Amino acid sequence: MKKVGIIGAMELEVEALKWAMQIRRRVEKASMEFLEGTLNGTETVVVRSGIGKVNAALCTQILCDCFEVTHIINTGVAGSLKNEINIGDIVVSTDALHHDVDVRVFGYPLGEVPQLGCLAFPADDRLVQLAVNCCKEVNPDIEVYQGRVVSGDQFISDKGVKNRIIENFQGFCVEMEGASIAHTAYLNHVPFVIIRAISDKADDSAEMDYPSFEKAAAVHSAALVEHMLPVI
Ligand code: ADE
């Protein structure tokens, strides 16, 4: 039977889902509260992982080990890495990578974790298509893009840093959890997709834009996730 794990890093990225859910069980692990129940008629586990790659990886492994989820969706906000992707638009991951991994000294491409044999972790094609189609239905006024999500333990708010990430990785958006959720899902053979609404442009305006737009962006991404659950 399908059971979908839904991860948001921050409370505002999951609070609407928690409200909409019929909760059967609450489990605390690694200082995270996992809510198990049904959401839009679908068996789900909703959890706030906390910010950053370590929290997100831990959270994903717990979803695999203790809840045996069959699919993983990461919902939240991100900084845009493309001129045409504006605040409020949505990016659905085709794949995800760590922009802050660098073992080039031993011949690995920038971003590749040694000895895994893959630079970017591919998202599940079917989940990607479902997310894109659902986005057009739920949020017809919002543009939806499919592309690479890049993650690191840094909030990007500098044009120079942003441009370096774009040159090196050709990402569509940048955030702080997606690649480690993807990495953990990949190692556990669980299909995943990352859905991120743009809250800022990851440049010198990010510090101003982020607080103004994060709430609306987070709500849009969560609404899309809720809508796609029955068709997974
Ligand atoms: N999440 C939202 N905006 C971000 C940014 N600019 N950098 C990293 N994570 C983000």
CSV table of N, CA, C and O and ligand atoms in Angstrom, one decimal, residues 77-79 154-156 174-176 199-200 202 206 210, ligand 1:
chain,number,residue,atom,x,y,z
A,77,VAL,N,10.4,26.2,0.2
A,77,VAL,CA,10.7,27.4,-0.6
A,77,VAL,C,12.2,27.3,-1.1
A,77,VAL,O,12.9,26.5,-0.6
A,78,ALA,N,12.5,28.2,-2.0
A,78,ALA,CA,13.9,28.1,-2.6
A,78,ALA,C,14.2,29.5,-3.2
A,78,ALA,O,13.3,30.3,-3.5
A,79,GLY,N,15.5,29.7,-3.5
A,79,GLY,CA,16.0,30.9,-4.2
A,79,GLY,C,16.1,30.5,-5.7
A,79,GLY,O,16.6,29.4,-6.0
A,154,GLN,N,24.0,26.6,3.2
A,154,GLN,CA,24.2,28.1,3.2
A,154,GLN,C,23.0,28.7,2.6
A,154,GLN,O,22.4,28.2,1.7
A,155,PHE,N,22.6,29.8,3.2
A,155,PHE,CA,21.5,30.7,2.6
A,155,PHE,C,22.2,31.5,1.5
A,155,PHE,O,23.1,32.3,1.9
A,156,ILE,N,21.9,31.4,0.3
A,156,ILE,CA,22.6,32.2,-0.8
A,156,ILE,C,22.0,33.6,-1.0
A,156,ILE,O,20.8,33.7,-1.3
A,174,VAL,N,17.9,27.0,-5.6
A,174,VAL,CA,18.9,26.6,-4.5
A,174,VAL,C,18.2,26.6,-3.2
A,174,VAL,O,17.4,27.5,-2.9
A,175,GLU,N,18.4,25.6,-2.4
A,175,GLU,CA,17.9,25.6,-1.0
A,175,GLU,C,18.8,24.8,-0.1
A,175,GLU,O,20.0,24.6,-0.5
A,176,MET,N,18.3,24.3,1.0
A,176,MET,CA,19.2,23.7,2.0
A,176,MET,C,19.0,22.3,2.4
A,176,MET,O,19.5,21.8,3.4
A,199,SER,N,11.0,31.9,-3.2
A,199,SER,CA,10.8,33.0,-2.2
A,199,SER,C,11.7,34.2,-2.4
A,199,SER,O,11.5,35.3,-1.9
A,200,ASP,N,12.7,34.0,-3.3
A,200,ASP,CA,13.8,35.1,-3.5
A,200,ASP,C,14.6,34.7,-4.6
A,200,ASP,O,14.5,33.6,-5.2
A,202,ALA,N,18.0,34.6,-4.6
A,202,ALA,CA,19.3,34.1,-4.1
A,202,ALA,C,20.5,35.1,-4.4
A,202,ALA,O,21.6,34.7,-4.6
A,206,ALA,N,17.9,39.0,-1.7
A,206,ALA,CA,17.3,37.8,-1.0
A,206,ALA,C,17.0,38.1,0.4
A,206,ALA,O,15.9,37.7,0.9
A,210,TYR,N,13.1,37.5,1.0
A,210,TYR,CA,12.7,36.2,1.7
A,210,TYR,C,11.6,36.3,2.7
A,210,TYR,O,10.6,35.7,2.7
B,1,ADE,N1,15.7,28.9,0.7
B,1,ADE,C1,15.0,29.9,0.2
B,1,ADE,N2,15.8,30.8,-0.4
B,1,ADE,C2,17.1,30.3,-0.2
B,1,ADE,C3,18.3,30.8,-0.6
B,1,ADE,N3,18.5,32.0,-1.2
B,1,ADE,N4,19.4,30.1,-0.3
B,1,ADE,C4,19.3,28.9,0.3
B,1,ADE,N5,18.1,28.4,0.7
B,1,ADE,C5,17.0,29.1,0.4
